Short mmCIF file of C-alpha atoms in Angstrom, two decimals:
data_model
loop_
_atom_site.label_atom_id
_atom_site.label_comp_id
_atom_site.label_asym_id
_atom_site.label_seq_id
_atom_site.Cartn_x
_atom_site.Cartn_y
_atom_site.Cartn_z
CA MET A 433 46.29 128.18 137.43
CA ASN A 434 47.12 124.73 138.66
CA HIS A 435 46.11 123.37 135.28
CA CYS A 436 48.48 125.86 133.60
CA LYS A 437 51.37 124.80 135.82
CA HIS A 438 50.62 121.18 135.06
CA PHE A 439 50.67 121.92 131.32
CA LEU A 440 54.01 123.71 131.54
CA HIS A 441 55.48 120.85 133.55
CA TYR A 442 54.23 118.38 130.95
CA SER A 443 55.49 120.47 128.02
CA ARG A 444 59.03 120.53 129.38
CA HIS A 445 59.13 116.75 129.18
CA VAL A 446 57.56 116.62 125.73
CA LEU A 447 59.39 119.52 124.12
CA VAL A 448 62.86 117.93 124.06
CA PRO A 449 61.77 114.63 122.40
CA VAL A 450 59.66 116.56 119.87
CA LEU A 451 62.57 118.84 118.97
CA PHE A 452 64.84 115.79 118.67
CA VAL A 453 62.37 114.11 116.29
CA LEU A 454 62.02 117.28 114.22
CA SER A 455 65.79 117.73 114.13
CA THR A 456 66.32 114.13 113.05
CA PHE A 457 63.62 114.46 110.40
CA SER A 458 65.23 117.66 109.11
CA LEU A 459 68.64 115.95 108.92
CA HIS A 460 67.30 113.02 106.92
CA ALA A 461 65.24 115.34 104.74
CA GLN A 462 68.48 117.04 103.69
CA THR A 463 70.12 113.76 102.65
CA ARG A 464 69.30 111.71 99.58
CA TYR A 465 70.30 108.05 99.69
CA VAL A 466 71.01 105.88 96.65
CA ASP A 467 71.70 102.15 96.69
CA ALA A 468 75.37 101.41 95.99
CA SER A 469 74.36 98.76 93.45
CA ALA A 470 74.01 101.66 91.00
CA PHE A 471 77.79 102.11 90.92
CA PRO A 472 80.80 100.03 89.75
CA LEU A 473 82.10 97.39 92.15
CA LEU A 474 85.83 96.62 91.97
CA GLY A 475 87.67 93.55 93.23
CA LYS A 476 85.51 90.64 92.04
CA SER A 477 86.80 87.70 90.03
CA THR A 478 83.28 86.84 88.81
CA THR A 479 79.86 88.46 88.62
CA HIS A 480 78.15 85.07 89.08
CA THR A 481 77.87 85.27 92.86
CA LEU A 482 75.10 84.53 95.35
CA SER A 483 74.82 88.24 96.14
CA ARG A 484 76.52 91.32 94.73
CA TYR A 485 78.95 91.52 97.63
CA ASP A 486 80.26 87.92 97.55
CA ARG A 487 83.68 86.91 96.25
CA LEU A 488 83.13 83.26 95.23
CA ILE A 489 81.23 81.99 92.23
CA ASP A 490 77.75 80.78 93.20
CA SER A 491 78.25 77.33 91.66
CA LEU A 492 80.74 76.53 94.46
CA GLN A 493 78.06 76.62 97.14
CA GLY A 494 77.86 73.16 98.72
CA LYS A 495 80.87 71.98 96.68
CA ILE A 496 83.74 73.50 98.65
CA ARG A 497 84.67 73.38 102.31
CA GLU A 498 82.14 75.29 104.43
CA PRO A 499 84.72 77.60 106.14
CA LEU A 500 86.04 78.62 102.72
CA TRP A 501 82.53 79.37 101.45
CA ILE A 502 81.71 81.51 104.49
CA LEU A 503 84.95 83.49 104.14
CA GLY A 504 84.11 84.02 100.48
CA ARG A 505 81.09 85.98 101.70
CA ASN A 506 83.42 88.54 103.31
CA THR A 507 84.02 91.63 101.17
CA ALA A 508 87.84 91.86 101.44
CA GLY A 509 89.24 93.90 98.57
CA LEU A 510 85.86 95.01 97.19
CA ALA A 511 85.33 98.72 96.55
CA ILE A 512 82.67 101.04 95.15
CA ARG A 513 83.52 103.85 92.69
CA PHE A 514 81.31 106.94 92.34
CA ARG A 515 81.33 110.69 91.73
CA SER A 516 79.52 113.51 93.52
CA ASN A 517 79.52 117.26 94.09
CA SER A 518 77.93 116.90 97.53
CA SER A 519 79.20 118.84 100.55
CA LYS A 520 78.92 115.61 102.56
CA ILE A 521 79.01 111.86 102.10
CA CYS A 522 76.82 109.68 104.33
CA LEU A 523 76.57 105.92 104.45
CA ARG A 524 74.04 103.33 105.55
CA TRP A 525 75.13 99.71 105.64
CA VAL A 526 74.08 96.37 107.08
CA VAL A 527 76.81 93.82 107.74
CA ARG A 528 76.19 90.13 107.15
CA PHE A 529 77.69 88.48 110.23
CA ASN A 530 78.48 91.32 112.67
CA ASN A 531 81.87 89.71 113.38
CA HIS A 532 84.18 90.81 116.16
CA MET A 533 87.75 89.74 117.02
CA SER A 534 90.07 90.49 119.91
CA HIS A 535 93.09 91.43 117.77
CA MET A 536 91.55 93.53 114.98
CA THR A 537 89.56 96.78 115.06
CA ASP A 538 85.85 96.73 114.27
CA THR A 539 86.58 99.44 111.69
CA GLY A 540 88.84 97.01 109.83
CA ILE A 541 86.48 94.06 110.29
CA LYS A 542 83.16 95.66 109.30
CA GLY A 543 83.76 99.36 108.67
CA LEU A 544 84.09 101.30 105.41
CA ASP A 545 86.91 103.51 104.14
CA LEU A 546 86.41 106.55 101.90
CA TYR A 547 89.09 107.92 99.56
CA MET A 548 89.02 110.94 97.22
CA LEU A 549 90.93 111.39 93.98
CA LEU A 550 93.24 114.42 94.06
CA PRO A 551 94.01 116.54 90.96
CA ASP A 552 97.44 114.89 90.67
CA GLY A 553 95.80 111.48 90.24
CA THR A 554 96.58 110.10 93.71
CA TRP A 555 94.00 108.76 96.12
CA ARG A 556 93.73 110.54 99.48
CA PHE A 557 92.12 109.07 102.58
CA ALA A 558 89.07 111.12 103.60
CA ARG A 559 87.68 109.31 106.63
CA SER A 560 86.43 105.95 107.87
CA ALA A 561 82.85 104.94 108.54
CA ARG A 562 82.99 103.34 111.98
CA PRO A 563 80.48 100.55 112.65
CA ASP A 564 78.21 100.30 115.68
CA GLY A 565 76.98 96.76 115.01
CA LYS A 566 74.95 95.05 112.34
CA TYR A 567 72.94 98.14 111.30
CA ASN A 568 74.94 101.32 110.70
CA GLU A 569 74.42 104.89 109.55
CA THR A 570 76.90 107.75 109.70
CA THR A 571 78.07 110.97 108.08
CA VAL A 572 81.58 110.15 106.93
CA ILE A 573 82.68 113.60 105.78
CA GLU A 574 80.90 116.97 105.70
CA ASN A 575 81.38 120.75 105.35
CA MET A 576 83.13 120.35 101.98
CA THR A 577 82.95 122.82 99.12
CA PRO A 578 80.32 121.53 96.67
CA GLN A 579 82.48 120.49 93.72
CA ASP A 580 82.80 117.34 91.63
CA ARG A 581 84.96 114.66 93.24
CA GLU A 582 85.75 111.06 92.40
CA TYR A 583 85.42 108.60 95.29
CA LEU A 584 86.66 105.12 96.14
CA LEU A 585 84.85 103.34 98.98
CA TYR A 586 86.49 100.21 100.42
CA LEU A 587 84.22 97.56 101.95
CA PRO A 588 84.82 95.50 105.13
CA LEU A 589 87.74 93.08 105.33
CA TYR A 590 86.35 90.45 107.70
CA ASP A 591 82.57 90.69 107.30
CA GLY A 592 80.06 90.80 104.49
CA ILE A 593 77.60 93.41 103.28
CA ASP A 594 73.86 92.75 103.02
CA SER A 595 72.98 96.28 101.93
CA LEU A 596 74.78 99.57 101.30
CA GLN A 597 73.49 103.05 100.50
CA ILE A 598 75.37 106.28 99.75
CA GLY A 599 73.91 109.57 100.99
CA VAL A 600 74.50 113.06 99.57
CA ASP A 601 72.92 116.53 99.76
CA THR A 602 69.37 116.47 98.42
CA GLN A 603 70.20 118.63 95.40
CA ALA A 604 73.66 117.16 94.79
CA LYS A 605 74.65 114.86 91.94
CA LEU A 606 75.56 111.24 92.67
CA GLN A 607 76.83 109.66 89.47
CA LEU A 608 79.02 107.07 87.83
CA PRO A 609 82.76 107.87 87.86
CA LEU A 610 84.16 109.75 84.89
CA LEU A 611 87.63 108.20 85.16
CA GLU A 612 88.65 104.55 85.06
CA THR A 613 90.97 104.62 88.00
CA PRO A 614 92.10 102.18 89.22
CA VAL A 615 92.42 100.66 85.75
CA ARG A 616 90.23 97.56 85.52
CA THR A 617 91.79 95.77 82.59
CA LYS A 618 94.34 93.07 83.47
CA PRO A 619 93.82 93.13 87.26
CA LEU A 620 96.25 91.72 89.80
CA VAL A 621 94.86 88.51 91.34
CA PHE A 622 96.04 87.59 94.84
CA TYR A 623 95.44 84.21 96.48
CA GLY A 624 96.28 83.51 100.09
CA THR A 625 95.53 83.58 103.79
CA SER A 626 94.37 85.77 106.69
CA ILE A 627 97.13 88.31 106.13
CA LEU A 628 96.08 88.65 102.50
CA GLN A 629 92.43 88.99 103.52
CA GLY A 630 93.52 92.01 105.55
CA GLY A 631 94.40 90.75 109.03
CA CYS A 632 94.91 92.92 110.96
CA ALA A 633 94.67 96.30 109.20
CA SER A 634 92.98 98.97 111.33
CA ARG A 635 90.74 99.98 108.42
CA PRO A 636 89.95 98.52 104.97
CA GLY A 637 92.09 100.94 102.98
CA MET A 638 95.20 99.76 104.82
CA ALA A 639 95.06 96.14 103.61
CA HIS A 640 98.15 95.74 101.44
CA THR A 641 96.18 94.77 98.31
CA ASN A 642 94.16 97.97 98.64
CA ILE A 643 97.32 100.01 99.16
CA LEU A 644 98.78 98.45 96.01
CA GLU A 645 95.58 99.08 94.08
CA ARG A 646 95.92 102.81 94.71
CA ARG A 647 99.68 102.97 94.17
CA LEU A 648 99.77 100.91 90.98
CA ASN A 649 96.48 102.29 89.62
CA ARG A 650 95.42 98.70 88.93
CA GLU A 651 92.39 96.79 90.16
CA CYS A 652 93.34 94.12 92.69
CA ILE A 653 91.29 90.99 93.34
CA ASN A 654 91.70 89.73 96.90
CA LEU A 655 91.16 85.98 97.29
CA GLY A 656 92.50 85.79 100.82
CA PHE A 657 90.76 83.31 103.11
CA SER A 658 91.66 83.39 106.79
CA GLY A 659 93.21 80.07 107.82
CA ASN A 660 92.04 78.53 104.55
CA GLY A 661 94.69 79.28 101.94
CA LEU A 662 95.05 75.53 101.48
CA LEU A 663 95.44 75.23 97.69
CA ASP A 664 91.84 74.25 96.94
CA MET A 665 91.60 73.41 93.25
CA GLU A 666 88.19 75.06 92.96
CA ILE A 667 89.80 78.41 93.73
CA ALA A 668 92.46 77.88 91.05
CA ARG A 669 89.73 77.13 88.50
CA MET A 670 87.85 80.27 89.46
CA MET A 671 91.04 82.33 89.17
CA THR A 672 91.54 81.14 85.59
CA GLU A 673 88.42 83.06 84.56
CA VAL A 674 90.26 86.35 85.17
CA ASP A 675 92.48 87.83 82.45
CA ALA A 676 95.07 88.83 85.02
CA SER A 677 98.29 90.79 84.60
CA VAL A 678 99.89 88.73 87.40
CA PHE A 679 98.76 85.88 89.65
CA ILE A 680 100.24 86.24 93.16
CA LEU A 681 100.26 83.00 95.18
CA ASP A 682 100.71 83.86 98.86
CA PHE A 683 99.38 80.71 100.55
CA VAL A 684 102.43 79.47 102.49
CA PRO A 685 101.34 80.79 105.93
CA ASN A 686 98.45 78.27 105.85
CA ALA A 687 99.64 75.34 103.74
CA SER A 688 101.71 72.59 105.34
CA VAL A 689 104.74 70.96 103.74
CA GLU A 690 102.60 67.92 102.90
CA GLN A 691 99.85 70.05 101.36
CA MET A 692 102.41 71.80 99.18
CA LYS A 693 103.88 68.47 98.09
CA GLU A 694 100.46 67.17 97.14
CA SER A 695 98.65 70.21 95.78
CA LEU A 696 100.95 73.03 94.68
CA VAL A 697 101.92 71.68 91.26
CA PRO A 698 98.32 70.70 90.32
CA PHE A 699 97.12 74.13 91.51
CA TYR A 700 99.81 75.80 89.41
CA ARG A 701 98.99 73.66 86.36
CA ILE A 702 95.35 74.74 86.42
CA LEU A 703 96.45 78.38 86.18
CA ARG A 704 99.22 77.78 83.67
CA ASN A 705 97.16 75.65 81.27
CA LYS A 706 94.61 78.44 80.90
CA HIS A 707 97.13 81.30 81.00
CA PRO A 708 100.38 80.08 79.42
CA LYS A 709 102.15 83.47 79.44
CA THR A 710 100.80 85.26 82.52
CA PRO A 711 103.44 85.88 85.21
CA ILE A 712 102.89 83.81 88.35
CA LEU A 713 104.58 85.03 91.52
CA PHE A 714 105.14 82.68 94.49
CA VAL A 715 105.69 84.34 97.88
CA GLU A 716 107.53 82.78 100.81
CA ASP A 717 106.22 82.54 104.37
CA PRO A 718 107.02 85.71 106.35
CA HIS A 719 109.75 85.66 108.99
CA TYR A 720 107.43 86.22 111.94
CA PRO A 721 108.83 88.24 114.86
CA HIS A 722 108.10 85.55 117.44
CA ALA A 723 110.00 82.97 115.36
CA LEU A 724 113.16 84.64 116.68
CA PHE A 725 112.37 82.98 120.01
CA ASP A 726 109.88 80.18 119.25
CA GLN A 727 112.07 77.45 117.75
CA LYS A 728 109.11 75.32 116.62
CA ILE A 729 107.69 78.19 114.57
CA ALA A 730 111.15 78.97 113.19
CA ARG A 731 111.53 75.37 111.97
CA GLU A 732 108.06 75.37 110.43
CA VAL A 733 108.75 78.57 108.51
CA ALA A 734 112.13 77.27 107.32
CA ASP A 735 110.69 73.88 106.27
CA LYS A 736 107.78 75.41 104.37
CA ASN A 737 109.96 77.93 102.59
CA ALA A 738 112.43 75.16 101.70
CA MET A 739 109.59 73.12 100.18
CA LEU A 740 108.31 76.10 98.21
CA ASN A 741 111.81 76.72 96.86
CA ALA A 742 112.25 73.04 95.94
CA ILE A 743 108.97 72.95 94.00
CA PHE A 744 109.75 76.25 92.31
CA ASN A 745 113.20 75.03 91.25
CA GLN A 746 111.64 71.81 89.98
CA LEU A 747 109.24 73.80 87.80
CA LYS A 748 112.11 75.92 86.49
CA ALA A 749 114.12 72.80 85.71
CA GLN A 750 111.18 71.48 83.71
CA GLY A 751 111.31 74.58 81.53
CA GLU A 752 108.46 76.58 83.04
CA LYS A 753 108.54 80.23 82.00
CA ASN A 754 107.17 83.40 83.58
CA ILE A 755 107.34 82.08 87.14
CA TYR A 756 108.94 84.07 89.94
CA LEU A 757 109.74 83.54 93.60
CA LEU A 758 109.82 86.34 96.14
CA HIS A 759 111.95 85.62 99.22
CA SER A 760 110.57 86.95 102.47
CA VAL A 761 113.77 88.32 104.02
CA ASN A 762 112.98 91.83 105.32
CA MET A 763 109.40 91.52 104.04
CA ILE A 764 108.04 93.56 106.96
CA GLY A 765 111.27 94.93 108.39
CA ASN A 766 113.50 93.40 111.04
CA ASP A 767 112.58 95.46 114.12
CA GLY A 768 109.76 93.13 115.20
CA GLU A 769 107.22 95.97 115.33
CA ALA A 770 105.04 95.21 112.30
CA THR A 771 102.51 92.70 113.68
CA VAL A 772 99.64 92.64 116.16
CA ASP A 773 100.32 89.18 117.58
CA GLY A 774 103.61 88.07 116.07
CA ILE A 775 101.79 86.89 112.91
CA HIS A 776 99.14 89.26 111.55
CA PHE A 777 100.26 92.61 110.20
CA THR A 778 99.52 96.02 111.69
CA ASP A 779 99.13 99.01 109.36
CA LEU A 780 102.91 99.37 109.58
CA GLY A 781 103.34 95.76 108.48
CA MET A 782 100.82 96.21 105.67
CA MET A 783 102.62 99.31 104.41
CA ARG A 784 105.99 97.58 104.51
CA TYR A 785 104.56 94.54 102.74
CA ALA A 786 103.06 96.78 100.05
CA ASP A 787 106.49 98.44 99.61
CA PHE A 788 108.04 94.98 99.34
CA LEU A 789 105.61 93.73 96.68
CA GLU A 790 105.34 96.97 94.74
CA LYS A 791 108.83 96.83 93.25
CA GLU A 792 108.36 93.29 91.96
CA LEU A 793 104.83 93.84 90.68
CA LYS A 794 105.82 96.95 88.74
CA LYS A 795 108.34 94.85 86.82
CA LEU A 796 105.92 91.99 86.21
CA ILE A 797 103.08 94.24 85.06
CA ARG A 798 105.39 95.73 82.46
#
């Protein structure tokens, strides 16, 4: 009898872990994972990269500034397109750097964002995949009716991806998209700074280039490099390899007056010589909320915008065609509530900036 009591006592401790293992095994047995490399990847200016989820051409390794190269290994603006009739979508992903910042959510830095295409042709946010660290696995959405749906999965804004798998019901289809949406011909190519890279959207889908991609139904290539939008000629040369509908140059938050004097016209010439008729849009420095009080920042913004305007007017006087300048007045509203830290945009700021750019880009795309 004592032996029986001992066995029962032992079994109580063993039973829970065993049931947990069986439950976990059953869960994974009901999910089939496929590597995301099987599906189209949007948002790249070149396929010649060190890994699938890099943004810069591999030949630039060791030839450009190290901070720029590292930022080029972030997946800002990249997105996977696929189709499935699964009742759930699961994801496994490994981030490259496991970055963390005090003023931006981990979901925006290294999470994933899932959108579904509605019957009316608009993209609808489904849910985010929230990261736990470097190695991540989660069920993003479940309990859906098993019907064919088109998906758009945005990748992290401020980290890279080493591996990514998409999970569906074991018997469900997981296939290439049927529709080319966003349209991939003549993409919009953006060059710029931390704000362009997505700082500080709460999740990847809220970066303004990704908002515009959905609204305009046009692939957007995000060449934003935090603190490093410094008019590097290598980036201009890489941009020329894209048959863009519009080039958007949004570098002023990083570039100094002297850097603009020295490098803006050569940077522009590289683009223009290869694409003589493509619209090129210059964007002024935002009017940051804290510039209302910080007089040094206010002078810097005014001086940089004055230099941009002077160079733009010089190009116009020389007969340059298809160049445009977007003034930043009311870019993100005038209530001071659209940034995290007085500089980087919240989701509200990103939405307002997308509204601001959308009107101009619609005209230029036409």
